[in-house]
Amino acid sequence: MAEQIIIAIGREFGSGGHAIGEKIAKDLGIEFVDRKMLDEIAEEKNIQVEYLEKLDEKPRKLLMSRRVGAYSNSLEEIVADMQFDYIREKADKGTSFVIVGRCAETVLRGRKELISIFILGDEECKKNRIKERYNLNEADAAAKMARHDKKRKRYHNRHSDFKWGDSRGYDLCVNSSRLGVEKTAEMLEMYIKERM
């Protein structure tokens, strides 16, 4: 790929956003960045990856945490800042990649090579995907979906100046329930190629 392209994907839990991101990266022949970034950060900072995983995309605990300028005593905020630095450094190297979550669309806003996408889905489709993937009943799948989306929303809204899922904050918002994961990825690839 001649020019750098960065695709940042935000998603609702159960929408298939992760699978869509993986397919896009594979089809375009570019790197897929997700949880493996934690391995790289852990190695660079000499921290156990399990520690980072516990705090990954978690909103800070409001009690007993505060931020003064660029510094915070919140472990969640410190881990988020490490991830944001990682994302910026990766983009600054000229690498093309797809990244899911971690407020990447906010961290990299203003870069001409950035395409930001939000994947949503119909409640029933998302619940069915969650039930199948995690072997849950209807009630447990609904509870898991609500819990994860609440966490993602709080995390995103803490670190961004626009609300999670608000179409004005993304180049494109797509309901994956309409076409399914494969066809949604293919449609997004056509859009990405037009932007390249």
Backbone as CSV, one residue per row, in Angstrom:
resi,resn,N_x,N_y,N_z,CA_x,CA_y,CA_z,C_x,C_y,C_z
1,MET,0.843,-1.177,0.000,0.000,0.000,0.000,0.885,1.235,0.000
2,ALA,0.708,2.102,-0.958,1.576,3.253,-1.157,1.372,4.321,-0.081
3,GLU,0.129,4.709,0.155,-0.144,5.754,1.131,-0.609,5.156,2.442
4,GLN,-0.302,5.877,3.527,-0.752,5.422,4.832,-2.266,5.573,4.944
5,ILE,-2.905,4.567,5.551,-4.335,4.623,5.841,-4.532,4.055,7.243
6,ILE,-5.337,4.734,8.034,-5.649,4.266,9.382,-7.167,4.197,9.492
7,ILE,-7.673,3.036,9.855,-9.110,2.858,10.023,-9.365,2.631,11.497
8,ALA,-10.091,3.552,12.124,-10.448,3.460,13.537,-11.912,3.045,13.628
9,ILE,-12.162,1.937,14.316,-13.514,1.404,14.410,-13.994,1.422,15.860
10,GLY,-15.068,2.179,16.093,-15.785,2.103,17.356,-16.949,1.151,17.137
11,ARG,-17.455,0.547,18.199,-18.514,-0.443,17.988,-19.340,-0.681,19.236
12,GLU,-20.582,-1.078,18.992,-21.433,-1.562,20.054,-21.075,-3.029,20.300
13,PHE,-21.241,-3.468,21.525,-20.946,-4.850,21.870,-21.943,-5.768,21.168
14,GLY,-21.421,-6.756,20.464,-22.267,-7.690,19.743,-22.544,-7.304,18.301
15,SER,-22.038,-6.151,17.867,-22.300,-5.676,16.501,-21.413,-6.350,15.458
16,GLY,-20.394,-7.051,15.899,-19.452,-7.667,14.964,-18.336,-6.730,14.542
17,GLY,-18.188,-5.611,15.226,-17.175,-4.620,14.861,-15.760,-5.166,14.857
18,HIS,-15.443,-6.026,15.812,-14.110,-6.624,15.877,-13.860,-7.495,14.652
19,ALA,-14.821,-8.362,14.328,-14.679,-9.247,13.159,-14.618,-8.448,11.861
20,ILE,-15.387,-7.379,11.786,-15.370,-6.510,10.605,-13.987,-5.872,10.456
21,GLY,-13.435,-5.385,11.563,-12.103,-4.793,11.533,-11.039,-5.781,11.102
22,GLU,-11.112,-7.001,11.625,-10.154,-8.050,11.237,-10.242,-8.356,9.747
23,LYS,-11.456,-8.453,9.226,-11.640,-8.766,7.802,-11.102,-7.633,6.930
24,ILE,-11.385,-6.397,7.287,-10.896,-5.254,6.521,-9.366,-5.258,6.488
25,ALA,-8.750,-5.447,7.654,-7.283,-5.461,7.721,-6.705,-6.577,6.846
26,LYS,-7.292,-7.763,6.956,-6.809,-8.900,6.167,-6.963,-8.621,4.676
27,ASP,-8.140,-8.154,4.275,-8.396,-7.916,2.850,-7.524,-6.804,2.276
28,LEU,-7.221,-5.789,3.091,-6.384,-4.678,2.616,-4.892,-4.951,2.810
29,GLY,-4.580,-6.038,3.509,-3.179,-6.392,3.728,-2.466,-5.450,4.681
30,ILE,-3.203,-4.958,5.689,-2.598,-4.060,6.673,-2.758,-4.660,8.074
31,GLU,-2.041,-4.103,9.006,-2.019,-4.622,10.371,-3.353,-4.397,11.079
32,PHE,-3.738,-5.362,11.896,-4.913,-5.237,12.753,-4.428,-5.036,14.180
33,VAL,-4.798,-3.917,14.788,-4.356,-3.586,16.142,-5.557,-3.703,17.078
34,ASP,-5.416,-4.541,18.077,-6.441,-4.638,19.105,-5.722,-4.968,20.405
35,ARG,-6.052,-6.059,21.027,-5.478,-6.393,22.325,-3.963,-6.650,22.269
36,LYS,-3.444,-6.950,21.070,-2.001,-7.203,20.989,-1.190,-5.946,21.320
37,MET,-1.832,-4.788,21.235,-1.125,-3.565,21.623,-0.727,-3.635,23.090
38,LEU,-1.545,-4.315,23.899,-1.238,-4.443,25.322,0.050,-5.233,25.525
39,ASP,0.253,-6.280,24.705,1.494,-7.056,24.787,2.701,-6.166,24.496
40,GLU,2.585,-5.335,23.467,3.697,-4.460,23.085,3.957,-3.385,24.141
41,ILE,2.880,-2.811,24.696,3.043,-1.809,25.751,3.670,-2.451,26.984
42,ALA,3.191,-3.640,27.356,3.720,-4.342,28.534,5.208,-4.618,28.380
43,GLU,5.602,-5.057,27.191,7.012,-5.347,26.948,7.848,-4.067,27.017
44,GLU,7.356,-3.005,26.386,8.094,-1.742,26.371,8.225,-1.130,27.765
45,LYS,7.151,-1.207,28.554,7.129,-0.565,29.882,7.536,-1.518,30.998
46,ASN,7.815,-2.787,30.631,8.179,-3.802,31.612,7.086,-3.963,32.680
47,ILE,5.866,-4.156,32.186,4.682,-4.328,33.037,4.053,-5.662,32.652
48,GLN,3.425,-6.320,33.594,2.719,-7.562,33.272,1.487,-7.251,32.429
49,VAL,1.301,-7.986,31.339,0.184,-7.746,30.430,-1.154,-7.965,31.125
50,GLU,-1.205,-8.871,32.094,-2.453,-9.119,32.829,-2.914,-7.865,33.567
51,TYR,-1.980,-7.085,34.045,-2.288,-5.825,34.725,-2.961,-4.856,33.752
52,LEU,-2.409,-4.756,32.548,-2.985,-3.873,31.538,-4.360,-4.360,31.092
53,GLU,-4.508,-5.669,30.950,-5.792,-6.231,30.505,-6.920,-5.907,31.477
54,LYS,-6.617,-5.904,32.776,-7.643,-5.590,33.785,-8.144,-4.153,33.651
55,LEU,-7.309,-3.278,33.139,-7.649,-1.857,33.063,-7.943,-1.390,31.639
56,ASP,-7.925,-2.321,30.686,-8.116,-1.992,29.276,-9.520,-1.460,29.013
57,GLU,-9.610,-0.276,28.414,-10.867,0.377,28.054,-11.852,0.450,29.234
58,LYS,-11.303,0.683,30.414,-12.148,0.823,31.601,-12.221,2.300,31.971
59,PRO,-13.421,2.785,32.285,-13.524,4.164,32.764,-12.892,4.274,34.144
60,ARG,-12.373,5.426,34.449,-11.720,5.599,35.749,-12.748,5.537,36.863
61,LYS,-12.284,5.134,38.015,-13.123,5.156,39.211,-13.119,6.592,39.721
62,LEU,-14.283,7.147,39.884,-14.369,8.560,40.249,-13.906,8.833,41.673
63,LEU,-14.188,7.923,42.573,-13.788,8.102,43.958,-12.273,7.972,44.071
64,MET,-11.641,8.932,44.659,-10.210,8.902,44.936,-9.323,9.026,43.700
65,SER,-9.844,9.481,42.578,-8.965,9.689,41.437,-9.113,11.113,40.939
66,ARG,-8.013,11.641,40.458,-8.052,12.997,39.924,-6.943,13.192,38.909
67,ARG,-7.159,14.177,38.063,-6.192,14.511,37.033,-5.779,15.965,37.258
68,VAL,-4.481,16.204,37.237,-3.946,17.555,37.334,-3.072,17.754,36.101
69,GLY,-3.524,18.612,35.191,-2.817,18.794,33.931,-2.772,17.480,33.175
70,ALA,-1.568,17.049,32.826,-1.407,15.803,32.077,-1.226,14.594,32.997
71,TYR,-1.270,14.799,34.304,-0.991,13.721,35.242,-2.247,13.270,35.969
72,SER,-2.311,11.968,36.218,-3.462,11.376,36.888,-2.984,10.356,37.897
73,ASN,-3.758,10.195,38.978,-3.449,9.129,39.934,-4.358,7.918,39.712
74,SER,-5.179,7.966,38.666,-6.074,6.866,38.329,-5.329,5.858,37.452
75,LEU,-5.299,4.603,37.890,-4.618,3.569,37.110,-5.268,3.409,35.740
76,GLU,-6.605,3.530,35.689,-7.321,3.427,34.424,-6.885,4.526,33.458
77,GLU,-6.719,5.734,33.972,-6.285,6.870,33.150,-4.841,6.691,32.674
78,ILE,-4.002,6.171,33.531,-2.597,5.959,33.169,-2.499,4.937,32.039
79,VAL,-3.260,3.846,32.145,-3.249,2.824,31.095,-3.827,3.396,29.799
80,ALA,-4.915,4.178,29.900,-5.495,4.810,28.711,-4.458,5.713,28.045
81,ASP,-3.739,6.500,28.832,-2.712,7.391,28.272,-1.598,6.601,27.578
82,MET,-1.213,5.445,28.154,-0.202,4.592,27.511,-0.706,4.130,26.145
83,GLN,-1.978,3.735,26.089,-2.548,3.276,24.825,-2.632,4.417,23.817
84,PHE,-3.032,5.598,24.269,-3.132,6.742,23.352,-1.768,7.099,22.788
85,ASP,-0.727,7.054,23.640,0.640,7.307,23.164,1.054,6.256,22.137
86,TYR,0.736,5.007,22.401,1.046,3.911,21.472,0.392,4.167,20.114
87,ILE,-0.877,4.544,20.130,-1.618,4.794,18.883,-0.983,5.949,18.105
88,ARG,-0.671,7.040,18.801,-0.042,8.200,18.140,1.304,7.831,17.539
89,GLU,2.122,7.115,18.314,3.456,6.723,17.844,3.357,5.811,16.621
90,LYS,2.420,4.879,16.643,2.232,3.974,15.512,1.834,4.769,14.274
91,ALA,0.924,5.714,14.432,0.495,6.550,13.302,1.650,7.414,12.806
92,ASP,2.443,7.947,13.724,3.564,8.807,13.344,4.644,8.056,12.558
93,LYS,4.712,6.734,12.725,5.697,5.918,11.992,5.296,5.709,10.536
94,GLY,4.074,6.103,10.188,3.629,5.932,8.807,3.017,4.573,8.524
95,THR,2.764,3.806,9.565,2.180,2.470,9.428,0.703,2.561,9.099
96,SER,0.244,1.717,8.191,-1.193,1.588,7.923,-1.742,0.498,8.831
97,PHE,-2.905,0.745,9.427,-3.486,-0.253,10.325,-4.971,-0.003,10.543
98,VAL,-5.630,-1.046,11.036,-7.011,-0.978,11.507,-6.947,-1.130,13.011
99,ILE,-7.635,-0.270,13.732,-7.671,-0.361,15.189,-9.115,-0.321,15.654
100,VAL,-9.419,-1.176,16.619,-10.768,-1.254,17.165,-10.761,-0.674,18.575
101,GLY,-11.668,0.280,18.813,-11.829,0.853,20.151,-10.717,1.804,20.540
102,ARG,-10.561,1.973,21.831,-9.521,2.797,22.458,-9.563,4.260,22.053
103,CYS,-10.729,4.761,21.665,-10.909,6.168,21.297,-9.944,6.611,20.197
104,ALA,-9.559,5.692,19.334,-8.573,6.008,18.301,-9.054,7.126,17.379
105,GLU,-10.360,7.190,17.125,-10.882,8.252,16.252,-10.690,9.625,16.884
106,THR,-10.658,9.693,18.207,-10.419,10.952,18.917,-8.921,11.231,19.000
107,VAL,-8.151,10.211,19.362,-6.702,10.345,19.523,-6.053,10.822,18.222
108,LEU,-6.571,10.335,17.071,-5.957,10.646,15.773,-6.744,11.673,14.961
109,ARG,-7.740,12.294,15.556,-8.566,13.252,14.829,-7.697,14.334,14.187
110,GLY,-8.074,14.688,12.968,-7.364,15.730,12.233,-6.321,15.180,11.272
111,ARG,-6.029,13.906,11.357,-5.052,13.300,10.441,-5.766,12.937,9.148
112,LYS,-5.200,13.336,8.031,-5.847,13.108,6.724,-5.937,11.621,6.377
113,GLU,-5.062,10.797,6.932,-5.067,9.366,6.622,-6.070,8.563,7.462
114,LEU,-6.774,9.241,8.364,-7.724,8.569,9.257,-9.112,8.445,8.634
115,ILE,-9.677,7.241,8.731,-11.084,7.001,8.415,-11.697,6.426,9.679
116,SER,-12.695,7.111,10.213,-13.320,6.654,11.454,-14.708,6.100,11.172
117,ILE,-14.971,4.943,11.767,-16.209,4.205,11.510,-16.806,3.773,12.842
118,PHE,-18.129,3.828,12.934,-18.820,3.283,14.107,-19.776,2.199,13.633
119,ILE,-19.665,1.020,14.254,-20.510,-0.125,13.906,-21.551,-0.307,15.006
120,LEU,-22.803,-0.294,14.611,-23.897,-0.556,15.536,-24.693,-1.733,15.005
121,GLY,-25.716,-2.131,15.737,-26.534,-3.249,15.284,-27.880,-3.252,15.967
122,ASP,-28.814,-3.988,15.397,-30.126,-4.159,16.018,-29.960,-4.979,17.298
123,GLU,-30.761,-4.653,18.298,-30.655,-5.330,19.595,-30.733,-6.853,19.465
124,GLU,-31.707,-7.340,18.711,-31.887,-8.798,18.588,-30.690,-9.460,17.909
125,CYS,-30.190,-8.848,16.859,-29.015,-9.409,16.169,-27.808,-9.450,17.097
126,LYS,-27.603,-8.369,17.845,-26.468,-8.326,18.766,-26.625,-9.370,19.865
127,LYS,-27.826,-9.468,20.418,-28.073,-10.471,21.458,-27.834,-11.883,20.944
128,ASN,-28.302,-12.158,19.741,-28.099,-13.488,19.166,-26.621,-13.793,18.965
129,ARG,-25.865,-12.810,18.512,-24.424,-13.018,18.311,-23.738,-13.275,19.663
130,ILE,-24.139,-12.530,20.683,-23.563,-12.696,22.028,-23.944,-14.061,22.610
131,LYS,-25.202,-14.453,22.443,-25.662,-15.760,22.937,-24.832,-16.884,22.322
132,GLU,-24.634,-16.793,21.027,-23.893,-17.834,20.313,-22.416,-17.835,20.706
133,ARG,-21.812,-16.671,20.726,-20.373,-16.598,20.987,-20.014,-17.005,22.412
134,TYR,-20.837,-16.579,23.387,-20.520,-16.828,24.796,-21.368,-17.935,25.421
135,ASN,-22.208,-18.587,24.593,-23.072,-19.661,25.072,-23.935,-19.200,26.255
136,LEU,-24.675,-18.107,26.057,-25.509,-17.512,27.110,-26.982,-17.614,26.754
137,ASN,-27.818,-17.518,27.776,-29.254,-17.433,27.516,-29.609,-15.983,27.192
138,GLU,-30.847,-15.749,26.836,-31.319,-14.423,26.402,-31.054,-13.340,27.448
139,ALA,-31.433,-13.613,28.698,-31.287,-12.609,29.761,-29.820,-12.282,30.035
140,ASP,-28.982,-13.311,30.086,-27.558,-13.088,30.348,-26.880,-12.349,29.185
141,ALA,-27.300,-12.668,27.962,-26.742,-11.978,26.789,-27.123,-10.499,26.816
142,ALA,-28.376,-10.207,27.164,-28.834,-8.807,27.241,-28.080,-8.059,28.331
143,ALA,-27.872,-8.704,29.467,-27.147,-8.063,30.576,-25.691,-7.804,30.206
144,LYS,-25.062,-8.774,29.555,-23.656,-8.616,29.137,-23.535,-7.474,28.128
145,MET,-24.467,-7.410,27.181,-24.459,-6.354,26.173,-24.605,-4.987,26.841
146,ALA,-25.554,-4.863,27.746,-25.779,-3.581,28.431,-24.557,-3.174,29.247
147,ARG,-23.965,-4.125,29.948,-22.794,-3.852,30.789,-21.608,-3.380,29.944
148,HIS,-21.320,-4.087,28.854,-20.177,-3.719,27.996,-20.404,-2.373,27.314
149,ASP,-21.611,-2.152,26.808,-21.877,-0.874,26.143,-21.823,0.291,27.120
150,LYS,-22.284,0.087,28.341,-22.208,1.142,29.357,-20.746,1.483,29.655
151,LYS,-19.922,0.442,29.782,-18.495,0.637,30.049,-17.823,1.376,28.889
152,ARG,-18.117,0.940,27.663,-17.518,1.589,26.486,-17.947,3.041,26.373
153,LYS,-19.209,3.285,26.621,-19.739,4.650,26.539,-19.062,5.551,27.571
154,ARG,-18.954,5.092,28.810,-18.311,5.892,29.859,-16.848,6.162,29.524
155,TYR,-16.153,5.137,29.057,-14.738,5.279,28.701,-14.583,6.286,27.568
156,HIS,-15.351,6.099,26.509,-15.256,6.989,25.344,-15.606,8.418,25.722
157,ASN,-16.714,8.601,26.401,-17.157,9.952,26.730,-16.201,10.651,27.694
158,ARG,-15.449,9.901,28.458,-14.438,10.468,29.349,-13.258,11.031,28.547
159,HIS,-12.934,10.380,27.443,-11.714,10.740,26.704,-11.987,11.477,25.388
160,SER,-13.226,11.731,25.072,-13.555,12.359,23.788,-14.442,13.572,24.003
161,ASP,-14.422,14.471,23.026,-15.282,15.648,23.118,-16.598,15.453,22.365
162,PHE,-16.846,14.255,21.862,-18.155,13.935,21.298,-18.633,12.615,21.891
163,LYS,-19.909,12.421,21.880,-20.501,11.253,22.527,-20.283,9.978,21.713
164,TRP,-20.107,8.885,22.432,-19.916,7.562,21.847,-21.090,7.232,20.929
165,GLY,-20.796,6.874,19.705,-21.825,6.498,18.745,-22.498,7.651,18.031
166,ASP,-22.187,8.907,18.401,-22.789,10.074,17.744,-22.209,10.184,16.331
167,SER,-23.072,10.119,15.345,-22.616,10.075,13.945,-21.760,11.265,13.550
168,ARG,-21.892,12.392,14.239,-21.079,13.569,13.892,-19.608,13.392,14.243
169,GLY,-19.292,12.383,15.041,-17.908,12.144,15.444,-17.166,11.145,14.568
170,TYR,-17.858,10.601,13.574,-17.264,9.553,12.731,-17.469,9.904,11.256
171,ASP,-16.626,9.340,10.408,-16.832,9.509,8.968,-18.047,8.717,8.505
172,LEU,-18.280,7.586,9.140,-19.335,6.683,8.691,-19.854,5.874,9.876
173,CYS,-21.178,5.730,9.971,-21.815,4.851,10.953,-22.629,3.827,10.182
174,VAL,-22.480,2.554,10.553,-23.110,1.476,9.793,-23.780,0.490,10.743
175,ASN,-24.998,0.084,10.387,-25.710,-0.952,11.116,-25.362,-2.295,10.473
176,SER,-24.562,-3.091,11.168,-24.094,-4.370,10.611,-25.202,-5.413,10.518
177,SER,-26.333,-5.157,11.162,-27.451,-6.112,11.101,-28.085,-6.142,9.719
178,ARG,-27.920,-5.095,8.950,-28.543,-5.029,7.626,-27.908,-5.990,6.633
179,LEU,-26.561,-6.044,6.617,-25.853,-6.865,5.629,-25.099,-8.045,6.241
180,GLY,-24.938,-8.062,7.546,-24.111,-9.075,8.193,-22.650,-8.649,8.192
181,VAL,-21.849,-9.367,8.920,-20.444,-9.008,9.117,-19.664,-8.977,7.799
182,GLU,-19.735,-10.039,7.027,-18.943,-10.142,5.794,-19.289,-9.032,4.799
183,LYS,-20.564,-8.879,4.513,-20.998,-7.888,3.519,-20.771,-6.462,4.026
184,THR,-20.926,-6.242,5.332,-20.646,-4.910,5.892,-19.169,-4.577,5.698
185,ALA,-18.295,-5.537,5.974,-16.852,-5.318,5.773,-16.554,-5.007,4.316
186,GLU,-17.164,-5.746,3.408,-16.927,-5.513,1.972,-17.409,-4.128,1.555
187,MET,-18.564,-3.717,2.057,-19.086,-2.387,1.728,-18.152,-1.290,2.276
188,LEU,-17.660,-1.491,3.485,-16.736,-0.516,4.077,-15.417,-0.474,3.304
189,GLU,-14.973,-1.607,2.812,-13.743,-1.637,2.012,-13.892,-0.809,0.742
190,MET,-15.066,-0.835,0.125,-15.294,-0.009,-1.068,-15.178,1.474,-0.699
191,TYR,-15.762,1.856,0.428,-15.675,3.242,0.902,-14.216,3.619,1.171
192,ILE,-13.492,2.737,1.867,-12.090,3.003,2.207,-11.257,3.176,0.944
193,LYS,-11.459,2.319,-0.041,-10.692,2.409,-1.293,-10.991,3.715,-2.030
194,GLU,-12.220,4.193,-1.955,-12.559,5.486,-2.568,-11.839,6.632,-1.874
195,ARG,-11.605,6.500,-0.574,-10.938,7.546,0.201,-9.429,7.511,0.069
196,MET,-8.870,6.381,-0.400,-7.410,6.237,-0.465,-6.838,7.026,-1.629
